mmCIF file of C-alpha atoms in Angstrom:
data_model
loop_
_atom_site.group_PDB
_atom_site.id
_atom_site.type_symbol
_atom_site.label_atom_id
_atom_site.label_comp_id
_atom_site.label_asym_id
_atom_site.label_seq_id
_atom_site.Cartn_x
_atom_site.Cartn_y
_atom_site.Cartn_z
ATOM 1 C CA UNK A 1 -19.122 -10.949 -3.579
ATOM 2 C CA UNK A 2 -22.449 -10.577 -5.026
ATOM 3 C CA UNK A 3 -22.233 -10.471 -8.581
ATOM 4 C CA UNK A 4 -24.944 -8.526 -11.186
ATOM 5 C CA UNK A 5 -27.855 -10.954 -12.499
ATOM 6 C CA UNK A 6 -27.092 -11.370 -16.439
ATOM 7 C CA UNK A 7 -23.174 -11.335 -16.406
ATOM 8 C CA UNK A 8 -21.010 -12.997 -18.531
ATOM 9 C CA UNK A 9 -18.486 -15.302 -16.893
ATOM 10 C CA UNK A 10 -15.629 -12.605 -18.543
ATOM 11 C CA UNK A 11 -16.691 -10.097 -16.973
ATOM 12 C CA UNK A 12 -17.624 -11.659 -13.323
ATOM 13 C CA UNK A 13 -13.665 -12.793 -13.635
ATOM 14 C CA UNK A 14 -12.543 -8.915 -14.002
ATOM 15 C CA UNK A 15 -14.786 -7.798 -11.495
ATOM 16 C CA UNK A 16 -13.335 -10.662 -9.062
ATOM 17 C CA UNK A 17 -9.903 -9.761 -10.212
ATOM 18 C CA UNK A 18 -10.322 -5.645 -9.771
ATOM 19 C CA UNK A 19 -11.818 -6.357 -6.281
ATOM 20 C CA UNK A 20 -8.747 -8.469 -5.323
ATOM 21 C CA UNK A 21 -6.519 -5.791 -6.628
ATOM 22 C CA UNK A 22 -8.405 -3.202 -4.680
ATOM 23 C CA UNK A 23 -8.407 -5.431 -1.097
ATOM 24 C CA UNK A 24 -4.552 -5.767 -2.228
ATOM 25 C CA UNK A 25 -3.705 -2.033 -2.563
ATOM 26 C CA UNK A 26 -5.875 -0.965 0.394
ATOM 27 C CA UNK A 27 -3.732 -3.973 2.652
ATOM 28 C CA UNK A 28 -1.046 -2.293 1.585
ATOM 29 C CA UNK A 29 -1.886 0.983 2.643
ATOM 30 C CA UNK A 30 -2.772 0.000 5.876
ATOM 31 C CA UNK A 31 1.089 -1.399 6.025
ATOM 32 C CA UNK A 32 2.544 1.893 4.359
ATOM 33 C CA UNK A 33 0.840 3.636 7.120
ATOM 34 C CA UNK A 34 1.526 1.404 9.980
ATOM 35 C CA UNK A 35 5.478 1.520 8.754
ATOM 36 C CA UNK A 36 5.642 5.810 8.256
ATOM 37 C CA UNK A 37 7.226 7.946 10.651
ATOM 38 C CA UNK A 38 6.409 11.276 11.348
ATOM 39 C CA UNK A 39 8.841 13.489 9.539
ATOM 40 C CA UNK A 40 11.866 14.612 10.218
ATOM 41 C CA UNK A 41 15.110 15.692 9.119
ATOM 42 C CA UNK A 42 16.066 12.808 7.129
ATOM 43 C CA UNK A 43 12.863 12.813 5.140
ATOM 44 C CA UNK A 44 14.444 14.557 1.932
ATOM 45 C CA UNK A 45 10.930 15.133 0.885
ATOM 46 C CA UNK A 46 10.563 17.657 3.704
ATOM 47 C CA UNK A 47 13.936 19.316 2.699
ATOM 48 C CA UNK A 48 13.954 23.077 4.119
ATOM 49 C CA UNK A 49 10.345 22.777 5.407
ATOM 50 C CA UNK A 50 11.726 22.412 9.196
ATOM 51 C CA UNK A 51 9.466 18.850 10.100
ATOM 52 C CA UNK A 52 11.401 19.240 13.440
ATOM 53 C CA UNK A 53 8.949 21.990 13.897
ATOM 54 C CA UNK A 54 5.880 21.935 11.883
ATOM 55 C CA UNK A 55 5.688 18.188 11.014
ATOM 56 C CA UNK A 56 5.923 16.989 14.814
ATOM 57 C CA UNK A 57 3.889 20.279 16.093
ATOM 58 C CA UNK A 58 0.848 19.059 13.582
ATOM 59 C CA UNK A 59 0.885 15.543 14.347
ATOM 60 C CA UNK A 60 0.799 15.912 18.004
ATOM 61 C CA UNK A 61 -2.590 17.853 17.207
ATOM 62 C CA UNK A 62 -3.907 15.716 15.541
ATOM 63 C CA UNK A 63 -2.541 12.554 17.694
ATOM 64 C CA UNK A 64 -4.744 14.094 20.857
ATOM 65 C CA UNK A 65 -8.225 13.616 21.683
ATOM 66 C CA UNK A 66 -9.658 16.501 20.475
ATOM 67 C CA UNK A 67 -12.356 16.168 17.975
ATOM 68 C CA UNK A 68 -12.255 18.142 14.482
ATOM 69 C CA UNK A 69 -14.076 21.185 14.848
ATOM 70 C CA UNK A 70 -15.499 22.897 11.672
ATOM 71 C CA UNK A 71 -18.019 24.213 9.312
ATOM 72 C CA UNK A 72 -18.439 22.737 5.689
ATOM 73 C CA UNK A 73 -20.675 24.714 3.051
ATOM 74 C CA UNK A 74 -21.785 24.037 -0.389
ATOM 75 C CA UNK A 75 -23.209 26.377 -3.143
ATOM 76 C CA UNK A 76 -24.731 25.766 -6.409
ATOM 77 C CA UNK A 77 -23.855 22.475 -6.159
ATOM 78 C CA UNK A 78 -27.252 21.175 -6.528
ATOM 79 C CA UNK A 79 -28.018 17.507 -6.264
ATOM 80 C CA UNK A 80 -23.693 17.243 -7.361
ATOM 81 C CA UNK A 81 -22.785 17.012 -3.396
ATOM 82 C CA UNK A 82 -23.200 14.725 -0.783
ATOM 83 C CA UNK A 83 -22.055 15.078 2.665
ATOM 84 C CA UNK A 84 -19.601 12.551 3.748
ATOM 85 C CA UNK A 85 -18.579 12.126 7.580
ATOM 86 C CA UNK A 86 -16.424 9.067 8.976
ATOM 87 C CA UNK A 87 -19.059 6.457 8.377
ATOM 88 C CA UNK A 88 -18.358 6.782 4.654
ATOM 89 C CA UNK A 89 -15.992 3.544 3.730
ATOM 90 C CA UNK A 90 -16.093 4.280 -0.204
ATOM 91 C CA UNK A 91 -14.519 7.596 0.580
ATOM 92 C CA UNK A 92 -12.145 6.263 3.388
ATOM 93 C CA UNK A 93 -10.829 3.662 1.080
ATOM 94 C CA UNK A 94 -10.352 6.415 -1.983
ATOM 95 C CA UNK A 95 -8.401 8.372 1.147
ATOM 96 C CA UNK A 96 -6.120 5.498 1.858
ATOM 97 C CA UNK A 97 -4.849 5.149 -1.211
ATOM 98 C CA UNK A 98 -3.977 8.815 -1.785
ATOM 99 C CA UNK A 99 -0.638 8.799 -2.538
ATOM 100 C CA UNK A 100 1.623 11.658 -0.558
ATOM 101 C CA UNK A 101 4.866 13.458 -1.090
ATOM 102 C CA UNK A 102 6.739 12.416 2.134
ATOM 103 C CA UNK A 103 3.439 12.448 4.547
ATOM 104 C CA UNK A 104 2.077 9.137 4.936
ATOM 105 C CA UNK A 105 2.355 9.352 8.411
ATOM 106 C CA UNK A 106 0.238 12.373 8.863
ATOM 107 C CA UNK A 107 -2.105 11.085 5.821
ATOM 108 C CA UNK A 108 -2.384 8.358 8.273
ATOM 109 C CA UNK A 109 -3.218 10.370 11.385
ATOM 110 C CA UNK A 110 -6.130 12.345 9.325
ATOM 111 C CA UNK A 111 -7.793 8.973 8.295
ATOM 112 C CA UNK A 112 -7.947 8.469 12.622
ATOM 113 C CA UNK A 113 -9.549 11.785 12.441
ATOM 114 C CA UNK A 114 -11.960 12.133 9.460
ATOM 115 C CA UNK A 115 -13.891 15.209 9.992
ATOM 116 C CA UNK A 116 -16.362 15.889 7.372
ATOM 117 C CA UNK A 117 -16.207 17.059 4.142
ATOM 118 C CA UNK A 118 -18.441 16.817 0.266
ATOM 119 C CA UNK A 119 -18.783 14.265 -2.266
ATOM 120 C CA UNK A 120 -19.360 16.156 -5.488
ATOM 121 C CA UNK A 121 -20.471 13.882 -8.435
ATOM 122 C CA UNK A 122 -20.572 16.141 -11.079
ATOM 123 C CA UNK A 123 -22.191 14.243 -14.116
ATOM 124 C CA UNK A 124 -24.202 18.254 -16.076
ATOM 125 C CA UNK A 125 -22.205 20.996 -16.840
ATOM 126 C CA UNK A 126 -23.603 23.690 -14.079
ATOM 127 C CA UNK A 127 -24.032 26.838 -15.223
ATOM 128 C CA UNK A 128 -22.156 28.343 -12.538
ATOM 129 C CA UNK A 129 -19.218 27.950 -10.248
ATOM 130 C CA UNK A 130 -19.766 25.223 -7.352
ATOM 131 C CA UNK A 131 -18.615 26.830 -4.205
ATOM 132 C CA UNK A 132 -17.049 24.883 -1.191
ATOM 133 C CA UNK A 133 -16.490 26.227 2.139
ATOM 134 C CA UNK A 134 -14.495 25.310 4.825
ATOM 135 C CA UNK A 135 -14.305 27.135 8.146
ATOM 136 C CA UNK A 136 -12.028 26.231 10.945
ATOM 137 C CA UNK A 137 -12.209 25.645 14.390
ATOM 138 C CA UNK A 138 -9.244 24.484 16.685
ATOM 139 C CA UNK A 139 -8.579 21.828 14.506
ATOM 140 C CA UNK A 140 -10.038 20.884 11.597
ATOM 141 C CA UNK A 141 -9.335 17.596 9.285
ATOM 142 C CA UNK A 142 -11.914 17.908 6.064
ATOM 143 C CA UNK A 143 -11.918 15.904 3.027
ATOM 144 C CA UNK A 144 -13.230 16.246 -0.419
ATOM 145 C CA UNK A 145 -14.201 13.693 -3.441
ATOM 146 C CA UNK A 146 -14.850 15.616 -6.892
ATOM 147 C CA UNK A 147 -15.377 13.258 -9.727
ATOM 148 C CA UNK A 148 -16.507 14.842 -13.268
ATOM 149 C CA UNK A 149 -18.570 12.976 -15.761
ATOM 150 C CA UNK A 150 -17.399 12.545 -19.151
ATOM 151 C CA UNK A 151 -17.854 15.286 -21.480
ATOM 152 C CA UNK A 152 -18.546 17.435 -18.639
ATOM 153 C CA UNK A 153 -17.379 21.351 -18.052
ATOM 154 C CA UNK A 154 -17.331 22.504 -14.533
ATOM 155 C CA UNK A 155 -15.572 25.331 -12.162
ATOM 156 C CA UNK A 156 -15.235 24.491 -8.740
ATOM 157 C CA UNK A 157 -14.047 27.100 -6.115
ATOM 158 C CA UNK A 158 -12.738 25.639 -2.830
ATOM 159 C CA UNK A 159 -12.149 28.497 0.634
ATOM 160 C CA UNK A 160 -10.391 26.774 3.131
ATOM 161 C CA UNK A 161 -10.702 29.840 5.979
ATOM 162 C CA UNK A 162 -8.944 29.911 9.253
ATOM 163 C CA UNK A 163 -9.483 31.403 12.892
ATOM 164 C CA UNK A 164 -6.811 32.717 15.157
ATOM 165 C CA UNK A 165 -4.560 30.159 16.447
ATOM 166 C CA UNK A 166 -6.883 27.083 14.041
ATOM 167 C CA UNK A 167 -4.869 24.276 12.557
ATOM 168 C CA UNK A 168 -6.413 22.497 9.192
ATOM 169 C CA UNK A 169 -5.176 19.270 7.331
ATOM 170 C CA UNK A 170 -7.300 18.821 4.574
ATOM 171 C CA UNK A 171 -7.205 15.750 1.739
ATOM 172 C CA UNK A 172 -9.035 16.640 -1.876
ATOM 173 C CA UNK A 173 -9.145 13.682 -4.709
ATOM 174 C CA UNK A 174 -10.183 15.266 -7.932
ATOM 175 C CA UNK A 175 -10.982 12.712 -10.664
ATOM 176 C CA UNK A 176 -11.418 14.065 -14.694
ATOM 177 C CA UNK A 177 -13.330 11.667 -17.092
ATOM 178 C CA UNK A 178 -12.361 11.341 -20.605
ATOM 179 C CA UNK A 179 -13.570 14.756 -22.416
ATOM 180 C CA UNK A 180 -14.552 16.375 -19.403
ATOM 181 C CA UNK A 181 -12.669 20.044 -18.105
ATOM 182 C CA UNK A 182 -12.403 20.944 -14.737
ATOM 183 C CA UNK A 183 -11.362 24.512 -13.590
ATOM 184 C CA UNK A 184 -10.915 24.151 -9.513
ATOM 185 C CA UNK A 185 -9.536 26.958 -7.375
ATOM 186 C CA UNK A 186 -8.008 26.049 -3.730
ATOM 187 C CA UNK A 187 -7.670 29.466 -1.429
ATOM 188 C CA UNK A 188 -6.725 29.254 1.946
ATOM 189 C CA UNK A 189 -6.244 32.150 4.872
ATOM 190 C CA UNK A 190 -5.574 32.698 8.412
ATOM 191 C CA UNK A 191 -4.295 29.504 9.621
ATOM 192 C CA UNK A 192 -1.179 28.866 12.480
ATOM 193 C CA UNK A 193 -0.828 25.371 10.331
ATOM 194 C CA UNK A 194 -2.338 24.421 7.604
ATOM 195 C CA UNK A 195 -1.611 21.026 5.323
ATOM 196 C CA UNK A 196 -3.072 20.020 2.222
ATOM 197 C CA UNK A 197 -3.163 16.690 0.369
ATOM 198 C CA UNK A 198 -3.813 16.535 -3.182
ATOM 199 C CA UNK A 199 -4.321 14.116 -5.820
ATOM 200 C CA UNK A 200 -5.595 14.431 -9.357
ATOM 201 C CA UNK A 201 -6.598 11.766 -11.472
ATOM 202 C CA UNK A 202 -7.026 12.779 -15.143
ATOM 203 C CA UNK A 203 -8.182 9.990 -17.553
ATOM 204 C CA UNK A 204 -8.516 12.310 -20.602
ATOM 205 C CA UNK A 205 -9.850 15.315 -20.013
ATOM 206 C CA UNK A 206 -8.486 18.998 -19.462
ATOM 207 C CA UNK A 207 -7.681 20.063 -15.871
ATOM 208 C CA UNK A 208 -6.647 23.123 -14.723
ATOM 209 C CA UNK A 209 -5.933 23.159 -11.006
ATOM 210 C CA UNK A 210 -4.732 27.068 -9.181
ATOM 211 C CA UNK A 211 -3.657 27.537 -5.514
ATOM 212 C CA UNK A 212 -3.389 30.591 -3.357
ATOM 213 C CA UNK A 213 -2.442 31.042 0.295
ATOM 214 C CA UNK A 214 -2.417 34.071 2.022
ATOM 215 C CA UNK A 215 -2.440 35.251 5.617
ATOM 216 C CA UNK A 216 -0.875 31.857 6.931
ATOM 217 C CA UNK A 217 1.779 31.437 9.458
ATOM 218 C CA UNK A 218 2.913 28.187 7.953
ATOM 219 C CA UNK A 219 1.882 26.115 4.618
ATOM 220 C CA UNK A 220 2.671 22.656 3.448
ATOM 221 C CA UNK A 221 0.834 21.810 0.215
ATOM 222 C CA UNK A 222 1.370 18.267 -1.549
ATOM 223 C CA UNK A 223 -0.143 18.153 -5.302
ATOM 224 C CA UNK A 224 0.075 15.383 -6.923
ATOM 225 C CA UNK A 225 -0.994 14.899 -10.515
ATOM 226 C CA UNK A 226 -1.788 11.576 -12.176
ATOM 227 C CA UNK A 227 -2.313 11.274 -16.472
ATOM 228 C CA UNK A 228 -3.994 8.016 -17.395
ATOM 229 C CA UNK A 229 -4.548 8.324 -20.646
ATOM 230 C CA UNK A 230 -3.149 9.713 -23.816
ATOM 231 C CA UNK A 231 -4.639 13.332 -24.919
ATOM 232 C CA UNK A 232 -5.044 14.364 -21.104
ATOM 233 C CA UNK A 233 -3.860 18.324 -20.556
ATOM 234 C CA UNK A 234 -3.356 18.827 -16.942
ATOM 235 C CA UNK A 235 -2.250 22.493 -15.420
ATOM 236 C CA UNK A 236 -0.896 23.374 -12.820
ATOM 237 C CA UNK A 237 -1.019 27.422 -10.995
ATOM 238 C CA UNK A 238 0.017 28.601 -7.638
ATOM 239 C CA UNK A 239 0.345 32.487 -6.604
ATOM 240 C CA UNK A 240 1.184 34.044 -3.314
ATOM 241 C CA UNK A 241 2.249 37.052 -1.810
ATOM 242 C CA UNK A 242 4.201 35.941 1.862
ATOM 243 C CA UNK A 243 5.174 38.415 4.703
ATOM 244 C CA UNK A 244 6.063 38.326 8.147
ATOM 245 C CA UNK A 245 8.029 35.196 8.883
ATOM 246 C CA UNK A 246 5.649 33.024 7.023
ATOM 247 C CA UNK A 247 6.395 29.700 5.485
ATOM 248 C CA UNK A 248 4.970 28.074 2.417
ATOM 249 C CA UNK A 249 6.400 24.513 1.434
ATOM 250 C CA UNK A 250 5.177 23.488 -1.843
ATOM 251 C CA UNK A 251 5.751 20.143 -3.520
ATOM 252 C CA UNK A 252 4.381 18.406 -6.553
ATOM 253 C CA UNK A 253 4.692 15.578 -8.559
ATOM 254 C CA UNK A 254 3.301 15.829 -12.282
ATOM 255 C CA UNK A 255 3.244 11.475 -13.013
ATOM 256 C CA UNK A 256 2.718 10.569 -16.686
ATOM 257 C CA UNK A 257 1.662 6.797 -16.666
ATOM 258 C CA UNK A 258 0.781 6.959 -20.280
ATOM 259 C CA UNK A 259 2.018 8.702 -23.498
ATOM 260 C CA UNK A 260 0.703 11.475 -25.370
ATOM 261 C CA UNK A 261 -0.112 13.439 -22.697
ATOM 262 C CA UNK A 262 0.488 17.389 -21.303
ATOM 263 C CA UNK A 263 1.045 18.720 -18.152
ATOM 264 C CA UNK A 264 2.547 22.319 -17.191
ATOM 265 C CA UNK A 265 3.052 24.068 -13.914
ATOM 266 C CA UNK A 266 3.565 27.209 -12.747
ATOM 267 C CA UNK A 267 4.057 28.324 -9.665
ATOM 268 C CA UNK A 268 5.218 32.257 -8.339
ATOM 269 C CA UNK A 269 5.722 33.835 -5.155
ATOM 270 C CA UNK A 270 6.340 37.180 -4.047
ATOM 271 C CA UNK A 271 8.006 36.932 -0.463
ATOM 272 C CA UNK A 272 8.944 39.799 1.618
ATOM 273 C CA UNK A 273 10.152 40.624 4.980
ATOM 274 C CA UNK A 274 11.685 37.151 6.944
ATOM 275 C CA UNK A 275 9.441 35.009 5.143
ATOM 276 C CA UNK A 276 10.560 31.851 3.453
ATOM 277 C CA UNK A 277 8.721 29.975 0.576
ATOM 278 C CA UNK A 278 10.308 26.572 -1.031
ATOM 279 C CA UNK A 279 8.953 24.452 -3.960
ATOM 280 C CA UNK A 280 10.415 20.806 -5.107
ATOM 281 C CA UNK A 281 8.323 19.273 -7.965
ATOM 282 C CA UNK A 282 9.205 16.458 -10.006
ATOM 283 C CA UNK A 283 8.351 15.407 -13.121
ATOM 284 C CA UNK A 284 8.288 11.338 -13.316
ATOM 285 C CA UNK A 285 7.593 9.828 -16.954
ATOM 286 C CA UNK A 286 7.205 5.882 -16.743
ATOM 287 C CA UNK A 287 8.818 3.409 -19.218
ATOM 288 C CA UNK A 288 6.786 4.034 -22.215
ATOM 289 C CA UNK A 289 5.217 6.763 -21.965
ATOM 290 C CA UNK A 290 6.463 7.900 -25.208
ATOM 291 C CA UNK A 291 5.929 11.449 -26.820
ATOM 292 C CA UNK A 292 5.038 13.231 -23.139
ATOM 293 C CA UNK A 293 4.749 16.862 -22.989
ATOM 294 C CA UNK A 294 5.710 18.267 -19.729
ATOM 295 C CA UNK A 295 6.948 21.283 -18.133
ATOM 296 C CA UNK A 296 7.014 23.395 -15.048
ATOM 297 C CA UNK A 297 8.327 27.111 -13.784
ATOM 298 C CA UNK A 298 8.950 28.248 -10.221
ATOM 299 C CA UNK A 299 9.664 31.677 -9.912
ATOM 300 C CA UNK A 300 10.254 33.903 -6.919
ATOM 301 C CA UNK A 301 10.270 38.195 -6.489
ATOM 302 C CA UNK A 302 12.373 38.801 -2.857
ATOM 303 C CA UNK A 303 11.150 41.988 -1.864
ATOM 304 C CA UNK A 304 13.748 41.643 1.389
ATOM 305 C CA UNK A 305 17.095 40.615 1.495
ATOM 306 C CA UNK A 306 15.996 38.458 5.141
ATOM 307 C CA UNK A 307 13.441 36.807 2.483
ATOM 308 C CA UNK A 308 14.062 33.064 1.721
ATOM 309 C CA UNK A 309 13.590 30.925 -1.370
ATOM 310 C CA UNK A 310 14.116 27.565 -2.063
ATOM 311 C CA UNK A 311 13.659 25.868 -5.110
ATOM 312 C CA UNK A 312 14.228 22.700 -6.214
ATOM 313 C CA UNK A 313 12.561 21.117 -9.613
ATOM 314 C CA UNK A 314 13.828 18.161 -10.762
ATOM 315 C CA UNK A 315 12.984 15.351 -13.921
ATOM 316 C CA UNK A 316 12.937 11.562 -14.040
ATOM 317 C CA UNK A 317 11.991 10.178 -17.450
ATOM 318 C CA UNK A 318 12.246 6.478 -18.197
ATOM 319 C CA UNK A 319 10.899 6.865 -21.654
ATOM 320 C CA UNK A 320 11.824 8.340 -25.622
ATOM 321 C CA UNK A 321 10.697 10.873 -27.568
ATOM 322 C CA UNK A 322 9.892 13.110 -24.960
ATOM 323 C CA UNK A 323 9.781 17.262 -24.586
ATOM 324 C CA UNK A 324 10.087 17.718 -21.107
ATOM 325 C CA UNK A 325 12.027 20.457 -19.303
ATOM 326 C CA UNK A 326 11.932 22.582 -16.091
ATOM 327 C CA UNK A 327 12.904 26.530 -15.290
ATOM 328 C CA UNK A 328 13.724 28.452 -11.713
ATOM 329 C CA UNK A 329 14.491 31.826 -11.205
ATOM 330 C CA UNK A 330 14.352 33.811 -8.002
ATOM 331 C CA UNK A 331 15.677 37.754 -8.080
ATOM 332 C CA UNK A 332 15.205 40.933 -6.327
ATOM 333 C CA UNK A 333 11.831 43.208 -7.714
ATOM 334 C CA UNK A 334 13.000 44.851 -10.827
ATOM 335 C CA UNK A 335 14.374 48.424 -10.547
ATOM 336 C CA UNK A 336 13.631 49.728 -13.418
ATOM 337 C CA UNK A 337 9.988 48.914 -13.381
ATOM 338 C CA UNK A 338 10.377 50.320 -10.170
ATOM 339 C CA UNK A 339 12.154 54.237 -11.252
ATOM 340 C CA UNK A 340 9.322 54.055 -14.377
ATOM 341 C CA UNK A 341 6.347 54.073 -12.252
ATOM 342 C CA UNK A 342 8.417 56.380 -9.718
ATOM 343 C CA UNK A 343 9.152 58.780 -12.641
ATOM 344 C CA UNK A 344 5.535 58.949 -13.417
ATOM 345 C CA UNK A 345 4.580 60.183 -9.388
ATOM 346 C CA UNK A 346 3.489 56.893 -7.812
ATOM 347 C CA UNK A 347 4.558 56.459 -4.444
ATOM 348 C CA UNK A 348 7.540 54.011 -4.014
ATOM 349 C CA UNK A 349 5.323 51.510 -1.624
ATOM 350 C CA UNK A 350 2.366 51.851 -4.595
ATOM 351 C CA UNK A 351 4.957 51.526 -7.126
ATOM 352 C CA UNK A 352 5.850 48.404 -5.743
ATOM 353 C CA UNK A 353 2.921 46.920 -5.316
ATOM 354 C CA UNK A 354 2.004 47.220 -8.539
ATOM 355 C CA UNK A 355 5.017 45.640 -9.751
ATOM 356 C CA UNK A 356 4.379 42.923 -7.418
ATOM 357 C CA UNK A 357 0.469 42.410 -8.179
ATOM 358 C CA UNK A 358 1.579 42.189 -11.958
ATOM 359 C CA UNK A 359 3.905 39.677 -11.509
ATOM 360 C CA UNK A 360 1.434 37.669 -9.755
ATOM 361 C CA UNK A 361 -1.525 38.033 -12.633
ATOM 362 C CA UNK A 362 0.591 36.198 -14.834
ATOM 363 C CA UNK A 363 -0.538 33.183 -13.193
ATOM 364 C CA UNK A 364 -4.257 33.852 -12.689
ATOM 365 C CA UNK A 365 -4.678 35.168 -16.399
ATOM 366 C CA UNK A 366 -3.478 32.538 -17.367
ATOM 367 C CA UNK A 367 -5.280 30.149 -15.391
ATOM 368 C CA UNK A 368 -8.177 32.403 -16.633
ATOM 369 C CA UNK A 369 -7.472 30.991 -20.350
ATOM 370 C CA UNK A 370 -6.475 34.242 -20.569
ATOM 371 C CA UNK A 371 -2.747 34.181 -22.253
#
């Protein structure tokens, strides 16, 4: 290790001692991935989202020879991005130790196949939304590295867009600087498969993080969100409308490390015809982490009584003084919202539509800051 003319011999033994924790962890990712199985029935992290099918059918994609095929696009980004392919090892290593929600096996398999994807170093507020684009081929296996600069305010809109028949596994680390607010978007479409891998860092600042999947045969979405340090506000919003026999399998993890933090989540789904949509999230508050603020809501509309919900929200606090709870509610589209547009001559399909559209806004007002 070469170490920086003009450093004290303090500070040469915490860089030493960082870097050996680093080439620790990262060893021991290698092993957690060299250990994982592909999922399957016993994996109670993939609880009612059928690994027997979709788990095995997406790493045998991604286990073949094919290359990843795909278009990546950034706007208003500025001198913020950098394209990253393969050859990147900063961004491989911040990949490896991504921590996943039952996948490591197929976290595993997309570090074999790094496609491409954008480094976004955000360290001036832009002035408007950065806009990343993703377009699908057969398979596609993107990644993408947002870090925000202290003090920093930025809004960062990711399209994750499918072709008939395409498959997409796709990793994002988002990292928050003390001070600094981050509004990022996620919206995928059109996909036979598509995965995504999530982990947010916050050490202070004020994140708020939506998703929104529509037109997609079958989902599996893993967020998980890290707080650092004390004063950190992280949000979490998800809204879709499923049809069809699609499947959505949403899990989170909201980890408070530190005290004196926030996090909320909520997540909704309208699903209608034989579609099925589950959610586990877990709150985990480490010893200490005194005076944590945490909460999160998953609730479901069935517009069909072959319509499927799952949901499963649980808590694990190892700490005092604490204000942490969780809600679930799944029910039928309600009636008499239903007779009072009726009453006042909108078609029953429009009528219901409506109702369901509303229900939905909830979350993107107030993702919007707007409630």
């Amino acid at each position: 290790m070469d170490l920086p003319q003009n450093m004290s011999m303090e500070e040469a033994f915490a860089l030493a001692e960082a870097e050996a924790k680093l080439n620790a962890a990262i060893q021991e990712s290698r092993q957690r991935f060299e250990k994982a199985d592909i999922p399957n029935r016993l994996n109670e992290d993939w609880r009612f989202g059928r690994p027997h099918k979709y788990a095995t059918a997406l790493a045998e994609l991604l286990q073949n020879n094919a290359e990843s095929q795909g278009e990546a696009t950034v706007e208003s980004a500025g001198e913020s991005a950098v394209r990253v392919t393969a050859e990147d090892e900063d961004l491989r290593q911040t990949e490896m130790l991504m921590p996943t929600i039952g996948s490591d096996a197929l976290l595993g398999l997309h570090l074999k196949r790094f496609g491409h994807g954008y480094a976004l170093y955000i360290e001036e507020s832009p002035t408007q939304p950065i806009i990343i684009t993703y377009q699908a081929g057969a398979l596609y296996t993107p990644s993408t590295f947002i870090m925000v600069a202290p003090g920093v305010k930025a809004h960062v809109i990711e399209q994750h867009t499918g072709t008939p028949g395409s498959t997409m596994l796709a990793t994002r680390n988002i990292q928050v600087a003390e001070g600094a607010e981050l509004k990022i978007e996620l919206h995928s479409q059109g996909f036979e498969h598509y995965m995504c891998i999530t982990n947010i860092q916050n050490m202070g600042g004020r994140v708020s993080h939506l998703t929104t999947h529509e037109n997609n045969a079958w989902v599996r979405e893993e967020t998980v969100a890290e707080i650092y340090t004390t004063g950190a506000d992280t949000r979490l919003f998800s809204a879709n409308s499923l049809g069809n026999t699609a499947v959505l399998d949403q899990h989170t993890k909201q980890i408070h490390h530190v005290g004196g933090a926030t996090s909320d989540l909520l997540y909704k789904n309208v699903v209608d015809a034989k579609a099925s949509a589950t959610f586990a999230g877990n709150i985990y508050v480490a010893p200490g982490a005194h005076n944590t603020d945490a909460y999160q809501s998953n609730r479901n509309m069935l517009l069909s009584e072959t319509a499927t919900v799952n949901s499963l929200p649980g808590l694990e606090i190892l700490a005092d003084k604490v204000r942490c709870s969780h809600g679930s509610a799944s029910a039928p589209m309600d009636e008499e919202q239903l007779f009072y547009l009726c009453s006042r001559g909108i078609p029953p399909y429009e009528a219901q539509k409506l109702v369901a559209d509303g229900f939905l806004a909830d979350v993107l007002n107030r993702f919007n800051g707007e409630q």
